[in-house]
Tab-separated table of C-alpha atoms in Angstrom:
chain	number	residue	atom	x	y	z
A	21	MET	CA	-0.008	0.001	-0.002
A	22	GLN	CA	1.554	3.314	-0.969
A	23	ILE	CA	0.876	7.015	-1.307
A	24	ARG	CA	2.594	8.837	-4.132
A	25	THR	CA	2.442	12.388	-5.409
A	26	VAL	CA	2.755	12.569	-9.178
A	27	LEU	CA	4.290	15.879	-10.138
A	28	ALA	CA	4.035	15.549	-13.895
A	29	GLY	CA	0.985	15.766	-16.148
A	30	VAL	CA	-2.319	16.347	-14.400
A	31	GLY	CA	-0.734	15.743	-10.996
A	32	VAL	CA	-2.916	13.139	-9.329
A	33	ILE	CA	-2.400	11.525	-5.949
A	34	ALA	CA	-2.720	7.762	-6.057
A	35	ALA	CA	-3.102	5.448	-3.102
A	36	THR	CA	-2.783	1.818	-4.162
A	37	LEU	CA	-4.826	-0.395	-1.864
A	38	GLY	CA	-5.054	-4.048	-2.725
A	39	CYS	CA	-6.577	-4.269	-6.206
A	40	GLY	CA	-8.101	-0.773	-6.377
A	41	VAL	CA	-6.954	2.756	-6.992
A	42	LEU	CA	-8.104	5.891	-5.200
A	43	VAL	CA	-7.488	9.187	-6.955
A	44	ALA	CA	-7.957	12.874	-6.294
A	45	PRO	CA	-6.701	16.181	-7.674
A	46	ALA	CA	-3.328	17.099	-6.226
A	47	ALA	CA	-3.480	20.058	-3.880
A	48	SER	CA	-0.699	22.096	-2.323
A	49	ALA	CA	-0.896	22.700	1.396
A	50	ALA	CA	1.213	25.798	0.881
A	51	THR	CA	-1.142	27.433	-1.623
A	52	SER	CA	-4.659	26.359	-0.654
A	53	ASP	CA	-6.383	27.544	2.498
A	54	ASP	CA	-8.914	24.723	2.097
A	55	THR	CA	-6.329	21.945	2.162
A	56	PRO	CA	-6.247	20.250	5.591
A	57	THR	CA	-2.884	20.010	7.295
A	58	ALA	CA	-1.310	17.280	9.411
A	59	THR	CA	1.284	17.606	12.155
A	60	LEU	CA	4.361	15.482	12.837
A	61	SER	CA	7.041	15.426	15.547
A	62	ALA	CA	9.779	13.005	16.578
A	63	SER	CA	10.805	11.690	19.998
A	64	ALA	CA	14.516	12.303	19.327
A	65	LYS	CA	16.802	14.086	16.887
A	66	GLY	CA	17.996	10.770	15.521
A	67	PHE	CA	18.390	7.032	16.058
A	68	SER	CA	20.465	4.009	15.135
A	69	PRO	CA	18.518	1.283	13.290
A	70	ASN	CA	21.220	-1.392	13.314
A	71	GLY	CA	19.592	-4.002	15.531
A	72	ASP	CA	21.989	-3.789	18.472
A	73	GLY	CA	19.163	-3.114	20.902
A	74	LYS	CA	20.251	0.460	21.677
A	75	GLN	CA	18.197	3.349	20.311
A	76	ASP	CA	17.170	1.235	17.332
A	77	THR	CA	13.824	3.016	16.945
A	78	ILE	CA	12.350	6.482	16.875
A	79	THR	CA	8.748	7.346	17.691
A	80	PHE	CA	6.725	9.792	15.627
A	81	SER	CA	3.705	11.596	17.027
A	82	TYR	CA	1.209	12.891	14.503
A	83	GLU	CA	-2.255	14.295	14.059
A	84	ILE	CA	-4.451	14.053	10.976
A	85	PRO	CA	-7.646	16.059	10.380
A	86	GLN	CA	-9.666	13.137	9.034
A	87	SER	CA	-9.481	9.383	8.731
A	88	GLY	CA	-7.468	8.115	5.830
A	89	VAL	CA	-4.484	6.288	4.484
A	90	VAL	CA	-1.328	7.534	6.212
A	91	ALA	CA	2.344	7.180	5.336
A	92	LEU	CA	5.674	8.693	6.282
A	93	GLU	CA	7.751	10.003	3.417
A	94	PHE	CA	11.512	10.370	3.780
A	95	LEU	CA	13.587	12.893	1.885
A	96	ASN	CA	17.323	13.214	1.410
A	97	SER	CA	19.351	16.397	1.872
A	98	LYS	CA	18.394	17.521	-1.640
A	99	GLY	CA	14.668	17.176	-0.957
A	100	ALA	CA	14.149	14.071	-3.081
A	101	VAL	CA	11.902	11.326	-1.707
A	102	ILE	CA	14.030	8.259	-0.991
A	103	GLY	CA	11.321	6.030	0.407
A	104	GLN	CA	8.216	5.800	2.517
A	105	LYS	CA	6.686	3.766	5.315
A	106	THR	CA	2.936	3.187	5.378
A	107	ILE	CA	1.600	3.402	8.921
A	108	SER	CA	-2.113	2.905	8.277
A	109	ASP	CA	-3.923	-0.163	9.414
A	110	GLU	CA	-4.783	-2.389	6.491
A	111	ALA	CA	-7.901	-1.065	4.776
A	112	THR	CA	-10.447	-3.188	2.972
A	113	PRO	CA	-10.828	-2.101	-0.654
A	114	LEU	CA	-14.377	-1.674	-1.939
A	115	LEU	CA	-14.588	-0.941	-5.658
A	116	GLY	CA	-11.239	0.768	-5.468
A	117	LEU	CA	-11.955	2.864	-2.387
A	118	PRO	CA	-10.710	2.025	1.123
A	119	VAL	CA	-13.284	1.325	3.790
A	120	GLY	CA	-11.741	2.324	7.104
A	121	SER	CA	-8.066	3.133	7.715
A	122	GLN	CA	-6.206	5.310	10.208
A	123	PRO	CA	-8.673	7.280	12.374
A	124	ALA	CA	-8.668	11.064	12.549
A	125	GLY	CA	-6.877	12.721	15.435
A	126	GLU	CA	-3.630	11.994	17.240
A	127	GLY	CA	-1.522	8.890	16.899
A	128	THR	CA	1.998	7.551	17.312
A	129	TYR	CA	4.187	5.262	15.251
A	130	THR	CA	7.483	3.646	16.223
A	131	TRP	CA	9.791	3.354	13.239
A	132	ARG	CA	12.668	0.879	12.924
A	133	GLY	CA	14.238	2.382	9.835
A	134	ASP	CA	12.519	0.046	7.382
A	135	LEU	CA	10.782	1.206	4.210
A	136	ASP	CA	7.890	-0.096	2.137
A	137	GLN	CA	10.414	-0.484	-0.661
A	138	GLY	CA	12.266	-3.061	1.444
A	139	LEU	CA	15.466	-1.017	1.660
A	140	PRO	CA	16.685	-0.212	5.176
A	141	LEU	CA	18.334	3.104	5.897
A	142	GLY	CA	21.940	2.577	6.927
A	143	GLY	CA	25.259	4.321	7.262
A	144	HIS	CA	25.159	7.916	8.473
A	145	GLN	CA	22.776	10.296	6.775
A	146	ASP	CA	20.638	13.276	7.561
A	147	ILE	CA	17.087	12.920	6.271
A	148	LYS	CA	13.742	14.615	6.720
A	149	ALA	CA	10.422	12.977	7.465
A	150	ARG	CA	6.958	14.229	6.626
A	151	LEU	CA	3.545	12.712	7.055
A	152	VAL	CA	1.122	12.388	4.159
A	153	SER	CA	-2.521	11.514	4.768
A	154	LEU	CA	-5.077	10.742	2.075
A	155	GLY	CA	-8.509	11.154	3.635
A	156	THR	CA	-11.363	9.200	2.119
A	157	THR	CA	-15.113	9.586	1.682
A	158	SER	CA	-17.638	6.849	1.120
A	159	LEU	CA	-18.132	5.458	-2.359
A	160	THR	CA	-21.699	6.846	-2.433
A	161	ASP	CA	-20.551	10.353	-1.558
A	162	CYS	CA	-17.742	10.193	-4.082
A	163	LEU	CA	-19.911	9.094	-6.994
A	164	GLY	CA	-22.833	11.321	-6.020
A	165	SER	CA	-20.843	14.538	-5.733
A	166	ASN	CA	-18.991	13.921	-8.993
A	167	LEU	CA	-21.808	12.572	-11.148
A	168	GLY	CA	-21.220	15.146	-13.856
A	169	ASP	CA	-17.582	14.152	-14.293
A	170	LEU	CA	-17.940	10.399	-14.394
A	171	LEU	CA	-18.785	9.884	-18.052
A	172	GLY	CA	-16.058	9.917	-20.661
A	173	GLY	CA	-13.208	9.957	-18.229
A	174	GLY	CA	-9.974	10.033	-20.134
A	175	GLY	CA	-7.697	8.918	-17.321
A	176	SER	CA	-5.679	5.740	-17.262
A	177	GLY	CA	-6.727	4.152	-13.957
A	178	LEU	CA	-9.320	1.625	-12.895
A	179	ASN	CA	-12.485	1.757	-15.019
A	180	LEU	CA	-15.720	0.492	-13.463
A	181	GLY	CA	-18.406	0.048	-16.091
A	182	GLY	CA	-17.312	3.161	-17.957
A	183	LEU	CA	-16.657	5.203	-14.782
A	184	ASP	CA	-13.007	6.170	-14.781
A	185	LEU	CA	-11.857	6.748	-11.218
A	186	SER	CA	-8.528	8.138	-12.426
A	187	ASN	CA	-10.311	11.168	-13.899
A	188	PRO	CA	-8.424	14.154	-12.397
A	189	ASP	CA	-11.738	16.002	-11.922
A	190	LEU	CA	-12.996	13.504	-9.363
A	191	GLN	CA	-13.047	14.594	-5.714
A	192	CYS	CA	-12.775	11.307	-3.851
A	193	ALA	CA	-10.089	12.174	-1.343
A	194	ASP	CA	-8.380	15.034	0.459
A	195	LYS	CA	-4.660	15.158	0.976
A	196	ALA	CA	-3.165	16.435	4.219
A	197	GLU	CA	0.564	16.911	4.606
A	198	SER	CA	2.769	17.833	7.543
A	199	GLY	CA	5.893	19.914	7.660
A	200	GLU	CA	9.302	18.277	7.433
A	201	VAL	CA	11.063	16.939	10.539
A	202	PRO	CA	14.871	16.494	10.404
A	203	ILE	CA	16.123	13.057	11.476
A	204	GLU	CA	19.708	11.841	11.847
A	205	VAL	CA	20.248	8.191	10.954
A	206	VAL	CA	23.466	6.721	12.367
A	207	ALA	CA	23.538	2.973	11.824
A	208	LYS	CA	27.302	2.558	11.703
A	209	ALA	CA	29.465	2.321	14.821
A	210	PRO	CA	32.774	4.184	15.085
A	211	VAL	CA	35.972	2.314	14.355
A	212	LEU	CA	38.765	2.549	16.910
A	213	ASN	CA	42.327	2.051	15.705
A	214	LEU	CA	45.074	1.401	18.296
A	215	SER	CA	48.810	1.678	17.812
A	216	THR	CA	52.119	1.768	19.700
A	217	SER	CA	55.323	3.538	18.765
A	218	LEU	CA	57.377	0.574	19.974
A	219	GLY	CA	56.698	-3.109	20.447
A	220	THR	CA	58.752	-3.272	23.622
A	221	VAL	CA	59.304	-0.854	26.496
A	222	TYR	CA	62.342	-1.086	28.808
A	223	PRO	CA	61.260	0.612	32.057
A	224	VAL	CA	64.723	0.472	33.651
A	225	ARG	CA	65.572	4.182	33.816
A	226	ASP	CA	68.741	4.098	31.764
A	227	GLY	CA	67.545	6.312	28.921
A	228	PHE	CA	66.963	3.527	26.390
A	229	ARG	CA	63.337	3.218	25.328
A	230	ASP	CA	62.130	3.970	28.813
A	231	SER	CA	58.631	4.749	27.518
A	232	VAL	CA	56.358	3.971	24.606
A	233	LYS	CA	53.634	6.048	22.972
A	234	LEU	CA	50.192	4.451	23.078
A	235	SER	CA	47.592	6.040	20.832
A	236	ALA	CA	44.107	5.472	19.480
A	237	LYS	CA	42.015	7.186	16.844
A	238	ALA	CA	38.234	6.940	16.521
A	239	THR	CA	36.667	7.452	13.112
A	240	LYS	CA	33.683	9.240	14.723
A	241	ALA	CA	33.197	11.195	17.902
A	242	ALA	CA	32.683	8.744	20.750
A	243	ASP	CA	33.115	8.161	24.471
A	244	THR	CA	36.387	6.255	24.629
A	245	SER	CA	38.153	4.370	27.402
A	246	PHE	CA	41.250	2.189	27.560
A	247	THR	CA	42.544	-0.550	29.850
A	248	LEU	CA	45.870	-2.325	30.146
A	249	THR	CA	45.796	-5.950	31.261
A	250	SER	CA	48.574	-8.242	32.488
A	251	PRO	CA	49.489	-11.603	30.958
A	252	LYS	CA	47.048	-13.130	33.474
A	253	GLY	CA	44.242	-10.796	32.397
A	254	ASP	CA	44.306	-8.511	35.434
A	255	VAL	CA	43.644	-4.825	34.820
A	256	VAL	CA	46.777	-2.908	35.794
A	257	ARG	CA	45.997	0.528	34.372
A	258	LYS	CA	43.123	2.555	32.924
A	259	TRP	CA	42.906	5.703	30.830
A	260	ALA	CA	39.978	7.895	29.875
A	261	GLY	CA	40.089	8.939	26.247
A	262	THR	CA	38.854	11.972	24.373
A	263	ALA	CA	36.077	12.154	21.779
A	264	ASP	CA	38.432	11.055	19.021
A	265	GLY	CA	40.703	8.660	20.975
A	266	PHE	CA	43.760	9.190	23.126
A	267	LYS	CA	47.545	9.524	23.144
A	268	VAL	CA	49.806	8.844	26.120
A	269	SER	CA	53.461	8.208	26.844
A	270	TRP	CA	53.610	5.083	29.002
A	271	ASN	CA	56.676	4.128	31.007
A	272	GLY	CA	55.806	0.551	31.890
A	273	THR	CA	54.167	1.251	35.235
A	274	ASP	CA	50.812	0.349	36.733
A	275	SER	CA	48.209	2.751	38.133
A	276	SER	CA	50.207	3.038	41.382
A	277	GLY	CA	53.404	3.975	39.571
A	278	ASP	CA	55.131	0.658	40.197
A	279	THR	CA	57.169	-0.902	37.413
A	280	LEU	CA	55.402	-3.890	35.916
A	281	LYS	CA	56.901	-7.344	35.725
A	282	PRO	CA	58.284	-8.488	32.370
A	283	GLY	CA	55.707	-9.927	29.972
A	284	PHE	CA	53.222	-9.115	27.261
A	285	TYR	CA	50.517	-6.599	28.196
A	286	LYS	CA	47.413	-5.886	26.207
A	287	LEU	CA	45.926	-2.437	25.635
A	288	THR	CA	42.200	-2.608	24.903
A	289	GLY	CA	40.011	0.252	23.784
A	290	THR	CA	36.267	0.740	23.614
A	291	ALA	CA	34.264	3.488	21.913
A	292	LEU	CA	30.590	4.290	22.339
A	293	GLY	CA	29.293	6.521	19.565
A	294	GLU	CA	26.044	8.347	19.005
A	295	TYR	CA	22.762	6.565	19.737
A	296	GLY	CA	24.466	3.660	21.499
A	297	ASN	CA	26.652	2.526	18.611
A	298	LYS	CA	29.504	0.561	20.163
A	299	ALA	CA	32.740	-0.014	18.301
A	300	THR	CA	34.171	-3.477	17.975
A	301	VAL	CA	36.704	-3.983	20.772
A	302	LYS	CA	40.239	-3.455	19.522
A	303	SER	CA	43.491	-4.357	21.250
A	304	VAL	CA	47.233	-4.113	20.749
A	305	THR	CA	50.063	-5.845	22.624
A	306	VAL	CA	53.167	-4.230	24.079
A	307	ARG	CA	56.006	-6.051	25.811
A	308	VAL	CA	57.597	-4.998	29.083
A	309	SER	CA	61.262	-6.043	29.332
A	310	ALA	CA	63.612	-5.978	32.327
A	311	LYS	CA	66.748	-5.791	30.186
A	312	GLU	CA	69.176	-3.009	30.942
A	313	PHE	CA	71.166	-1.051	28.383
A	314	GLU	CA	74.100	1.270	28.489
A	315	MET	CA	75.777	3.581	26.051
A	316	ARG	CA	79.099	2.214	24.770
A	317	ASP	CA	81.093	3.470	21.840
A	318	GLY	CA	78.225	5.757	20.888
A	319	GLU	CA	75.670	2.949	20.758
A	320	TRP	CA	73.081	1.474	23.101
A	321	LYS	CA	74.167	-2.004	24.118
A	322	LEU	CA	72.992	-4.575	26.644
A	323	LYS	CA	74.537	-3.928	29.987
A	324	GLY	CA	76.986	-6.463	31.353
């Protein structure tokens, strides 16, 4: 079931419902005082429809002036419609016209980022949402009020015994449209890249590689944190990162300032981006060595 505004030709609005077609002259909410308007708002500025269970949905609140077929249209940054999501209850088609649908008044709809077209919204993009409602009258009212326009037709839609319901002169529905609501879609988690300037640090204070630079870079702004674990898996040091990562000169000591025992230590970083998007845990290994060096003949050499 879909609502579509046709901008070319006679400009008719078509709502496809089962086997029938409902049509009406296209009207602009911006130019006609008689055109009913709808309202739309969102529960948040954005969401993350990636199925991780954190801020995967966004709830829209809306109000329509009359019962009808209702859908959300989504536009890209250039204003082009990239998809829609029908939020009406299924309506029963009767000779091409829906009997029942979304009731007039206020309502809410929780959206998971899926579209009628079957294409999910992913990545990181800024879109706009607007609500389109196609209100309906009864078949009797429609045919009775348009009796003079039913013969001849000339449209290309469903024809019932010579009565062409695609005739652009027919008044079988009223379109209501809301303003546009900006929505940020962030379905991709930040990536956190860790690195060390050296593979081994020699914390004996002799001037030879007494410290190593540990650094991390996040591809997107995120809350970052870092832990250093011993060969046995015990946490020996923690660092709080910045929005884009961290950089520290580490001298082989634990959080108390004591020199660590020789072995391989693992630096692990985590990053939590917008709307609960958590980066895949990354880690890098650095070795702590107890070897001592001294300067001899202008070169660093093992002591002894």
